[in-house]
Coordinates of C-alpha atoms in Angstrom, one line a residue:
X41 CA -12.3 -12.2 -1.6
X42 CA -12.3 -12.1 -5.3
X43 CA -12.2 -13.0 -6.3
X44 CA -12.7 -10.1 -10.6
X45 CA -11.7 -10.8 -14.9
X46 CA -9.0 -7.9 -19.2
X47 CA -5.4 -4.8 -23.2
X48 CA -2.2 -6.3 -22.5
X49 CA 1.6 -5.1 -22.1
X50 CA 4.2 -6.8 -20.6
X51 CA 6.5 -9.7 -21.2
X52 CA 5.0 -11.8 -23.5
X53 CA 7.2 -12.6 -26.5
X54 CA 3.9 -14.6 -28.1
X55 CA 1.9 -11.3 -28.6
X56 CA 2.7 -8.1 -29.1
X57 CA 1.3 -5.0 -27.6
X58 CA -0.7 -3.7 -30.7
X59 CA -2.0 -7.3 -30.8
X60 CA -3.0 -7.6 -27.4
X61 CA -5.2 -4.7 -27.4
X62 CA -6.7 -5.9 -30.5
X63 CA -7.8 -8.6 -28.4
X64 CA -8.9 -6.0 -25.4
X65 CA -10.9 -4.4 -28.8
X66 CA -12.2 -7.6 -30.2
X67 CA -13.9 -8.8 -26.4
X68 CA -15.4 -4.9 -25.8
X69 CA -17.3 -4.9 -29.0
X70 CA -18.5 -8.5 -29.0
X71 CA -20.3 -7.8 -25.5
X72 CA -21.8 -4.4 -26.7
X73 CA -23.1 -6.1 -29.8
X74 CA -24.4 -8.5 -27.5
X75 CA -28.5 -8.7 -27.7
X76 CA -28.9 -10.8 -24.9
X77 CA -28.6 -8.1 -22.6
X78 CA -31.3 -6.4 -20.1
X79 CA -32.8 -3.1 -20.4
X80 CA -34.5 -3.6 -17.9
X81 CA -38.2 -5.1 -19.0
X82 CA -40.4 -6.5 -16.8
X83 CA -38.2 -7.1 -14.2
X84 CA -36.4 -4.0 -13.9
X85 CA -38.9 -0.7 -13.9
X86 CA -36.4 2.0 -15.4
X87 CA -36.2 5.1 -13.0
X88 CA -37.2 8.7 -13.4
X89 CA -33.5 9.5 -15.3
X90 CA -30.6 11.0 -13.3
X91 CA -27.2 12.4 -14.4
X92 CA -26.2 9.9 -17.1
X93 CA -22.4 10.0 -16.2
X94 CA -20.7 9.3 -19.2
X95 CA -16.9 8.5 -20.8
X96 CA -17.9 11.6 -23.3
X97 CA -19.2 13.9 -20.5
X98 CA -16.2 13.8 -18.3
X99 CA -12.3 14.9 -18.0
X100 CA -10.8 13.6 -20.6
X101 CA -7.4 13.8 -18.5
X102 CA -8.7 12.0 -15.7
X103 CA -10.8 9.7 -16.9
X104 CA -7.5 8.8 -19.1
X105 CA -5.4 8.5 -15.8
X106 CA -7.8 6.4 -14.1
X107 CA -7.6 3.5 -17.0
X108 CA -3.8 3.8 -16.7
X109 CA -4.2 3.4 -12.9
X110 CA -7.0 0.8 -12.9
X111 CA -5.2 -1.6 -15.8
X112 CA -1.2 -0.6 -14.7
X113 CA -1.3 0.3 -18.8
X114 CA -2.5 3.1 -20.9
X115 CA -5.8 2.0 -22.9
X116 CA -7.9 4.2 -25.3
X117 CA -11.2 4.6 -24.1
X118 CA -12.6 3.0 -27.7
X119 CA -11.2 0.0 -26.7
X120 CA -13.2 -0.5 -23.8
X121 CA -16.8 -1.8 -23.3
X122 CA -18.8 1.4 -22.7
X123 CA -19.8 -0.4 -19.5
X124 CA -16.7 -0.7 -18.5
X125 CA -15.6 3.3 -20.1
X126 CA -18.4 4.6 -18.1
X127 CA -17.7 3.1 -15.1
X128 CA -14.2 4.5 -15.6
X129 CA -16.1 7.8 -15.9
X130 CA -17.7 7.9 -12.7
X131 CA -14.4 6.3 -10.9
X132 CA -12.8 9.6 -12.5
X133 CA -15.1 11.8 -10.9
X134 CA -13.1 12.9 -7.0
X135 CA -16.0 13.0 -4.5
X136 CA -16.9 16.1 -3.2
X137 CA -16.5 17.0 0.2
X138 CA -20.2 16.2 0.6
X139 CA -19.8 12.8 -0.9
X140 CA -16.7 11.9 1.5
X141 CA -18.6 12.8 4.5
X142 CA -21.3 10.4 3.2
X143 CA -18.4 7.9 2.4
X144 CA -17.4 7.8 5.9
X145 CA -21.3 7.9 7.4
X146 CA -22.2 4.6 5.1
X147 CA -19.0 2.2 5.6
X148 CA -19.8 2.8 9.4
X149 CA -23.1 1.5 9.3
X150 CA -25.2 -1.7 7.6
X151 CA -27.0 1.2 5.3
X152 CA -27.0 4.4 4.6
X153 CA -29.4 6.7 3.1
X154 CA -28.0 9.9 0.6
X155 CA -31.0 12.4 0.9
X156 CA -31.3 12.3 -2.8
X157 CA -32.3 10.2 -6.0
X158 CA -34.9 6.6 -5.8
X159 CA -32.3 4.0 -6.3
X160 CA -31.9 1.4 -3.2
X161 CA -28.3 -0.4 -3.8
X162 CA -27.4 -3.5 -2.1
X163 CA -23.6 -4.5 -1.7
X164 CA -23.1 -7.9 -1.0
X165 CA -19.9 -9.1 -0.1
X166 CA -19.5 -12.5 0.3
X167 CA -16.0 -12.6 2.3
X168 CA -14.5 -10.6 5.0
X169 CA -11.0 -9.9 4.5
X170 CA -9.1 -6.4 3.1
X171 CA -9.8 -7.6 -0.1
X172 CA -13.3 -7.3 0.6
X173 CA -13.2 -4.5 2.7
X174 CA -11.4 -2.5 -0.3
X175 CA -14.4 -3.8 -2.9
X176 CA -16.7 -2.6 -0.2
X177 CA -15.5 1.5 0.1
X178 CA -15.0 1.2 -4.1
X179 CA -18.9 -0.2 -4.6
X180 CA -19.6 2.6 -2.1
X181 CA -17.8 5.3 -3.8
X182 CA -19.2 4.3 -7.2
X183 CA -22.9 4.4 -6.1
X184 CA -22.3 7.9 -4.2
X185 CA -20.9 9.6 -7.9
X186 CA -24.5 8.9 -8.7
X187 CA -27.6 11.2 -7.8
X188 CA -30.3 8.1 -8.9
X189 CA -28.9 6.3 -5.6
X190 CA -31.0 7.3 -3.0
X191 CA -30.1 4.1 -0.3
X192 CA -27.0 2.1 0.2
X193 CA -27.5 -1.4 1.9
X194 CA -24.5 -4.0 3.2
X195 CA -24.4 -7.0 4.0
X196 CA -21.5 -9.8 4.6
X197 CA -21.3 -13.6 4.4
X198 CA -18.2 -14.2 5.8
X199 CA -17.3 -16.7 3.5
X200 CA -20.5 -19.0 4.3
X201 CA -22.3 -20.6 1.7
X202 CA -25.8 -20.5 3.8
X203 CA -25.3 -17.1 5.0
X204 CA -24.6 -15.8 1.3
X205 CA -27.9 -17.2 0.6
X206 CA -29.7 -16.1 3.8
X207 CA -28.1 -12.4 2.9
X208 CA -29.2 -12.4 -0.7
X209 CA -32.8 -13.7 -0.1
X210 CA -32.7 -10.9 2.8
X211 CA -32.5 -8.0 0.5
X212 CA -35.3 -9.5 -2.0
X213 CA -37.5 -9.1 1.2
X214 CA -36.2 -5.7 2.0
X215 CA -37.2 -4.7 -1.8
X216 CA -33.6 -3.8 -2.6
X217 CA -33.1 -2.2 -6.5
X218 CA -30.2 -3.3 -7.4
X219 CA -27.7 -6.3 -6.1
X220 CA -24.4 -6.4 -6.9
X221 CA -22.2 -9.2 -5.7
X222 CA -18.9 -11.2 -6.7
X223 CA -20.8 -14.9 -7.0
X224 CA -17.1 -16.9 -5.3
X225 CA -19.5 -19.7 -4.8
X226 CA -21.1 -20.0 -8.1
X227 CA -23.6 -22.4 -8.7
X228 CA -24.1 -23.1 -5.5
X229 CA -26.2 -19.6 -4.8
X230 CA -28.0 -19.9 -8.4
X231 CA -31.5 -20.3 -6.4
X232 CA -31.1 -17.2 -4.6
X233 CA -29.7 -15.2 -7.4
X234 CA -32.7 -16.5 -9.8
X235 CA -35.0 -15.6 -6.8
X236 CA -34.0 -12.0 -6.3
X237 CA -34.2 -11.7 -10.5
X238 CA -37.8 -12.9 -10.1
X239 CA -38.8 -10.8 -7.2
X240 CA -38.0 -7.7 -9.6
X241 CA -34.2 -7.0 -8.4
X242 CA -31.6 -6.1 -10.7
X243 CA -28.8 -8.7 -9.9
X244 CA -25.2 -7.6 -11.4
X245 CA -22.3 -9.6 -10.6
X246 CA -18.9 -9.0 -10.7
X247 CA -15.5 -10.2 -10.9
X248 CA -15.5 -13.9 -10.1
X249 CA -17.3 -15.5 -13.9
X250 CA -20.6 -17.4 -13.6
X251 CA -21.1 -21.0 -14.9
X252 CA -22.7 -21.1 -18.3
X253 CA -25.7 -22.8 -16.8
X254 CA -26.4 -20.1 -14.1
X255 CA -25.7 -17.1 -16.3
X256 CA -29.5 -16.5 -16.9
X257 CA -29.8 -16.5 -13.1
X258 CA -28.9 -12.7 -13.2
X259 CA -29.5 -9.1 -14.8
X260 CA -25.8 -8.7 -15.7
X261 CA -22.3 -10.4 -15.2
X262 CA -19.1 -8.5 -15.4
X263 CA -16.5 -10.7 -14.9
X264 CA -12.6 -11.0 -15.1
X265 CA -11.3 -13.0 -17.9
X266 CA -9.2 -15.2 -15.5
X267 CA -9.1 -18.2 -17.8
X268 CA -7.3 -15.4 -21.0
X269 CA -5.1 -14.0 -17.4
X270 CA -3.8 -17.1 -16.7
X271 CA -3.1 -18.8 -19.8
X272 CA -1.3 -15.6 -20.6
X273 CA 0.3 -15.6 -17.5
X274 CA 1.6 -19.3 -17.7
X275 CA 3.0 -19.0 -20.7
X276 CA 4.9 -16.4 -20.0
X277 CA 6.7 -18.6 -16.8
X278 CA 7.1 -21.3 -19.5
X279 CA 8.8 -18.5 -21.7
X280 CA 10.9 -17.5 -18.9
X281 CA 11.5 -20.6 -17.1
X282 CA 12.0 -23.3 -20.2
X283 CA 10.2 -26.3 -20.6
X284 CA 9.9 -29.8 -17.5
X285 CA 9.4 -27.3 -15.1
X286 CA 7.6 -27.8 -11.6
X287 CA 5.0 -25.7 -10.1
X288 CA 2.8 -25.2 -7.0
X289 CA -1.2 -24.2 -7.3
X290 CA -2.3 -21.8 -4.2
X291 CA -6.5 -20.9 -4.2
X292 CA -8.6 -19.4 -1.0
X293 CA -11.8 -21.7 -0.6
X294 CA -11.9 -25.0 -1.7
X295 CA -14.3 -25.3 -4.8
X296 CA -14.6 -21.8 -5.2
X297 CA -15.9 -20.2 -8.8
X298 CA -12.7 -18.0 -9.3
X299 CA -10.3 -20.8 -9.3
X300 CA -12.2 -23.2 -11.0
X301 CA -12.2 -21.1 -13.9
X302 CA -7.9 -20.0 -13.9
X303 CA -6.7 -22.9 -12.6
X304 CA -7.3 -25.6 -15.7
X305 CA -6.2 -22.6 -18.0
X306 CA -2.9 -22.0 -16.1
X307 CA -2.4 -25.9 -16.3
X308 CA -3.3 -26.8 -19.8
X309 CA -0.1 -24.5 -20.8
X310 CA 1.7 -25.9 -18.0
X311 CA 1.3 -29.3 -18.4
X312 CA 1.8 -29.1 -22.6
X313 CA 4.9 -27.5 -21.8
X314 CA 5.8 -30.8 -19.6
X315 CA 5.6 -29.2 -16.0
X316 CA 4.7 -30.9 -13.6
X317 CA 2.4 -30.0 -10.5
X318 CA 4.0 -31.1 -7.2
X319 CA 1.2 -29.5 -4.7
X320 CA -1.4 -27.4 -4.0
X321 CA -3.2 -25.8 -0.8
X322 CA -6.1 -23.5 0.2
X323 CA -5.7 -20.2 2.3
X324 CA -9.1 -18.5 2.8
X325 CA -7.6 -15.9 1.2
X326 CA -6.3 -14.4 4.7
X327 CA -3.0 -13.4 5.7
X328 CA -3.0 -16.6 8.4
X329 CA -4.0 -19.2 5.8
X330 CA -1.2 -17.9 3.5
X331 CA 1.3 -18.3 6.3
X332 CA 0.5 -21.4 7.0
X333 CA 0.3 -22.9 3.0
X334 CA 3.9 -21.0 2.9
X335 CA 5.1 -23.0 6.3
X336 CA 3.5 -26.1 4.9
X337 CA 5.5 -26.0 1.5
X338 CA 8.7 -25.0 3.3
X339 CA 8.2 -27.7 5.8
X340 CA 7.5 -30.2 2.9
X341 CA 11.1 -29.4 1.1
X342 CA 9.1 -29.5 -2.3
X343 CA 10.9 -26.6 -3.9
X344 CA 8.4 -25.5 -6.9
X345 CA 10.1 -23.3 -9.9
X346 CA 6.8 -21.3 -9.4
X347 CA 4.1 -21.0 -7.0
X348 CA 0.8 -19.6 -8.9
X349 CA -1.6 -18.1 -6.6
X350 CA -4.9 -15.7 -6.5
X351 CA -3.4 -13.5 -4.0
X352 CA -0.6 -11.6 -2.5
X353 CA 2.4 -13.8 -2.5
X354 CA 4.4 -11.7 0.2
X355 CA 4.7 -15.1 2.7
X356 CA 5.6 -17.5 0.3
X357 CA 8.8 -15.3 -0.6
X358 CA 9.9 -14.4 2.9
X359 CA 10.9 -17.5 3.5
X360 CA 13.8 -17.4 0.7
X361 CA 15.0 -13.7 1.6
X362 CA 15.4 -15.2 5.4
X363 CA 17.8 -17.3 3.7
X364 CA 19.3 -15.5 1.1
X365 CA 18.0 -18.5 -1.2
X366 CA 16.6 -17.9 -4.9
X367 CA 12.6 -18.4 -4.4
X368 CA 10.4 -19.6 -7.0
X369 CA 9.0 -17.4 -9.9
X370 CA 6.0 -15.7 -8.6
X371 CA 2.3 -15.5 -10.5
X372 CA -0.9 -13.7 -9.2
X373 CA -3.9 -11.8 -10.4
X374 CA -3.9 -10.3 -7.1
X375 CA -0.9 -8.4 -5.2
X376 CA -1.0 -6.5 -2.1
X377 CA 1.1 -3.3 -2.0
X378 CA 3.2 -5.1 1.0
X379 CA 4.1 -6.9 -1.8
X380 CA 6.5 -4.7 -3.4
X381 CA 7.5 -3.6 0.3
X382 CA 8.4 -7.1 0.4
X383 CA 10.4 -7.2 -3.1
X384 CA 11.8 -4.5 -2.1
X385 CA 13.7 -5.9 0.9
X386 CA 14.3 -9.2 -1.2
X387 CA 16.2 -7.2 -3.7
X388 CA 18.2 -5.0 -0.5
X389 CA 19.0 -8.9 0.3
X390 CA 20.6 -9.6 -3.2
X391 CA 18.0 -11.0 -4.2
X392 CA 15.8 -10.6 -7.6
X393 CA 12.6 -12.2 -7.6
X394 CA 10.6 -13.1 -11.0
X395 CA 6.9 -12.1 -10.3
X396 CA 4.5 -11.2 -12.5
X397 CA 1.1 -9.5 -11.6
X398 CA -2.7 -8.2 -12.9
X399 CA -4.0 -5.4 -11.1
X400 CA -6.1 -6.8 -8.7
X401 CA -9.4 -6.4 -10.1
X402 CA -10.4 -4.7 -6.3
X403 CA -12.2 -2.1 -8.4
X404 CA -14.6 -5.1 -10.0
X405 CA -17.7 -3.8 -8.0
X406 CA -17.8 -0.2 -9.3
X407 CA -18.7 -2.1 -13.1
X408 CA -21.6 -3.7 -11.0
X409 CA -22.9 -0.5 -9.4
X410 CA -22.8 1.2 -13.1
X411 CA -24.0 -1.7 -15.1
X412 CA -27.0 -1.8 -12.5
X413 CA -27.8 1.6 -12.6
X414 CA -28.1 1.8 -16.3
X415 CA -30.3 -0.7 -16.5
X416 CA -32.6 0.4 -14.0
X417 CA -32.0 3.5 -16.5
X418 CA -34.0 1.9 -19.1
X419 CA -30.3 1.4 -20.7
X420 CA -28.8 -1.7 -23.0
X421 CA -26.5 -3.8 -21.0
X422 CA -25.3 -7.0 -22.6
X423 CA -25.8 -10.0 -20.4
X424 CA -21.9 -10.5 -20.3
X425 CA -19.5 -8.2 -19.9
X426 CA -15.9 -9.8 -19.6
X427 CA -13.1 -7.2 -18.4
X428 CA -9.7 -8.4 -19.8
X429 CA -6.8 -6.8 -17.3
X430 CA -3.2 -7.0 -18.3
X431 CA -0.6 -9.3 -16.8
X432 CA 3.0 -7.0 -15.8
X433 CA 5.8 -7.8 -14.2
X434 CA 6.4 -6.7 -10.8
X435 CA 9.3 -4.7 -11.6
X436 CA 7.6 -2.4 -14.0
X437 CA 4.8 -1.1 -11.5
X438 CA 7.1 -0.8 -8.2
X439 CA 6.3 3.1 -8.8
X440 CA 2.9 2.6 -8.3
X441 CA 3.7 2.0 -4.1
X442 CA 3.2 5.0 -1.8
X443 CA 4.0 5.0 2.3
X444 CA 0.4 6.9 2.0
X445 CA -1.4 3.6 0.6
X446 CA -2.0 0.7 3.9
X447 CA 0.0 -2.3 2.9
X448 CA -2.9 -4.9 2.8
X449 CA -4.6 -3.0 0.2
X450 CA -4.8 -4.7 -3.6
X451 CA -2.6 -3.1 -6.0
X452 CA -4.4 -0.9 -7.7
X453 CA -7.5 0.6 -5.6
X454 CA -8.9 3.5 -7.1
X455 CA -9.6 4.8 -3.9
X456 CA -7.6 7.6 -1.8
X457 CA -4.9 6.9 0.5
X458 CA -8.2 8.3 3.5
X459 CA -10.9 6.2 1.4
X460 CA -8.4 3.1 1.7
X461 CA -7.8 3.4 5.5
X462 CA -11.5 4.4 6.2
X463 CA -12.9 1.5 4.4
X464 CA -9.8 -0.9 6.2
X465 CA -11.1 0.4 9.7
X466 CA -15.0 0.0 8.6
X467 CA -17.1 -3.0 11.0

């Protein structure tokens, strides 16, 4: 899944709005400033320029509503990276009716060629779950907004180590342009990462953040600033909750990249604050494995004060509406919009969970696609771009849910209700 890194807003009584966007100012500028980055070189041939889509050469209005809708919070566009404001740009951009037919052509198919520009994009996911599926359709929608992509290419791991590398070295030997991929495995694929960087590809990833020593390994990184997330986050339950508390630590894959770098962040506050950890289980970040680390705990009678986890919390409160109990405080950088389906009902039931939420970084890939794309453009990238994303509580976004929107999908895709089903429904 994920599984991506981010101004702030929301409860926490430590820092203050105009403070927490300094911070969101602070991180942009030190990454542009950055001169570590690619322009390409040697190993990335710029192309004949296309339509350099811009945050100054779009709607001002829409490219405005899409930060709101991307970070659940308003955020000037001179706070962000101009990696990040331009990929806001082209997210701003509705497809045309030619585009969505192309939309729909690609996500049916393992590539799909636009009739236009040089650019050969590959997507590669390294999960199959809705999480995935949703990165999938926004990658795709991204690299359509752009005339310089001529070829779109997919592949899927399925959550395999070996086949992640099998599919990576694949598109070296297919001659690919640009990779963009969300490394859950880190270090682990570094030999296949540095071998598609020295065959020439432009390798962008996204989302989950790269260990230091395999950062060189790639063209670009864009990744969500989980460790700044959940140290945020876990103070805030401390803030709420009080001090000697108990909670319960929830990840997909075992020895995955993503939680390696929230989990000691979200415990370091916890544990200085004298909570104690009383369990922790693995999911594979699907709706079966959650049900069944929810039916484990239950079965266990450990009762947590908060169960922290990297995805949609929906089964772990069912339990406690079922009956009528007060359930655990709730923390996760990614929430399904079941879940406020399911607050919803928990609240018809008398009850009021605490939950607080990022917006689920499902829109991660669209930095890759632009962060490749400009530097196959000849343009400055800096060779880390970290993406802070604010932590809200549920309560203060339930507006955001629509009947329109399928329930599995991350809170907030950028995509249309149509985009979101077709990508769903995509082999």
């Amino acid at each position: 899944m994920k599984h991506i890194s981010h101004a702030r807003t929301g409860p926490f009584k430590s820092r203050p709005v105009l403070q927490l966007l300094s911070a969101f100012l602070l991180a942009g500028s030190l990454a542009a400033c950055s001169t570590t980055g690619s322009s390409g070189g040697s190993n990335a041939p710029a192309t004949a320029s296309g339509e350099d889509i811009t945050a100054q050469s779009v709607d001002q209005q829409a490219l405005a509503a899409t930060i709101k809708k991307t970070f659940l919070t308003d955020i000037p566009v001179s706070d962000l990276d101009p990696v990040v404001a331009d990929a806001m740009a082209a997210a701003s951009k509705p497809l045309t009716p030619e585009q969505n037919e192309l939309f729909k052509t690609c996500l049916q198919q393992s590539s799909c060629d636009t009739g236009r520009g040089s650019l050969t994009v590959a997507i590669a996911l390294e999960n199959s779950n809705s999480f995935a599926s949703i990165m999938r359709g926004e990658a795709t929608a991204q690299a359509l907004a752009y005339p310089q992509v001529k070829k779109i290419v997919y592949n899927n791991a399925n959550g395999d180590v070996a086949a992640v590398l099998a599919n990576l070295r694949s598109l070296v030997a297919q001659k690919v342009d640009i990779i963009v991929t969300d490394p859950v495995f880190g270090g682990a694929i570094a030999s296949a990462l540095q071998q598609a960087k020295q065959a020439g590809v432009t390798v962008v990833t996204y989302n989950t953040p790269l260990p230091g020593d395999v950062a060189s390994s790639v063209s670009a990184q864009v990744p969500l600033a989980l460790c700044d997330l959940y140290t945020e986050g876990a103070q805030t339950l401390v803030d709420e909750l009080g001090n000697g508390k108990t909670f319960a630590l929830y990840t997909g894959i075992p020895g995955n990249s993503n939680a390696a770098a929230w989990q000691p962040c979200a415990k370091k506050v916890l544990e200085d604050a004298g909570w104690t950890q009383i369990t922790e289980g693995f999911t594979q970040w699907t709706a079966q494995g959650a049900a069944q680390a929810a039916n484990a705990l239950l079965a266990s009678g450990q009762q947590p004060d908060a169960i922290i986890y990297d995805d949609t919390t929906d089964d772990f409160l069912k339990p406690y509406i079922a009956d009528r109990k007060t359930p655990p405080a709730f923390l996760s950088d990614v929430m399904t919009h079941s879940w406020f389906t399911t607050v919803q009902q928990a609240k018809d039931a008398g009850i009021n969970p605490k939950s607080w939420l990022a917006s689920s970084h499902v829109w991660f890939p669209r930095f890759g696609v632009t962060a490749g794309i400009k530097i196959r453009e000849g343009h400055q990238v800096p060779a880390e771009v970290p993406v802070r994303v604010p932590v809200v509580t549920t309560d203060s976004v339930m507006d955001i849910n629509s009947p329109e929107i399928p329930s599995r999908v991350p809170a907030s895709s950028l995509l249309t209700p149509e985009q979101m089903n077709l990508a769903l429904a995509a082999p």
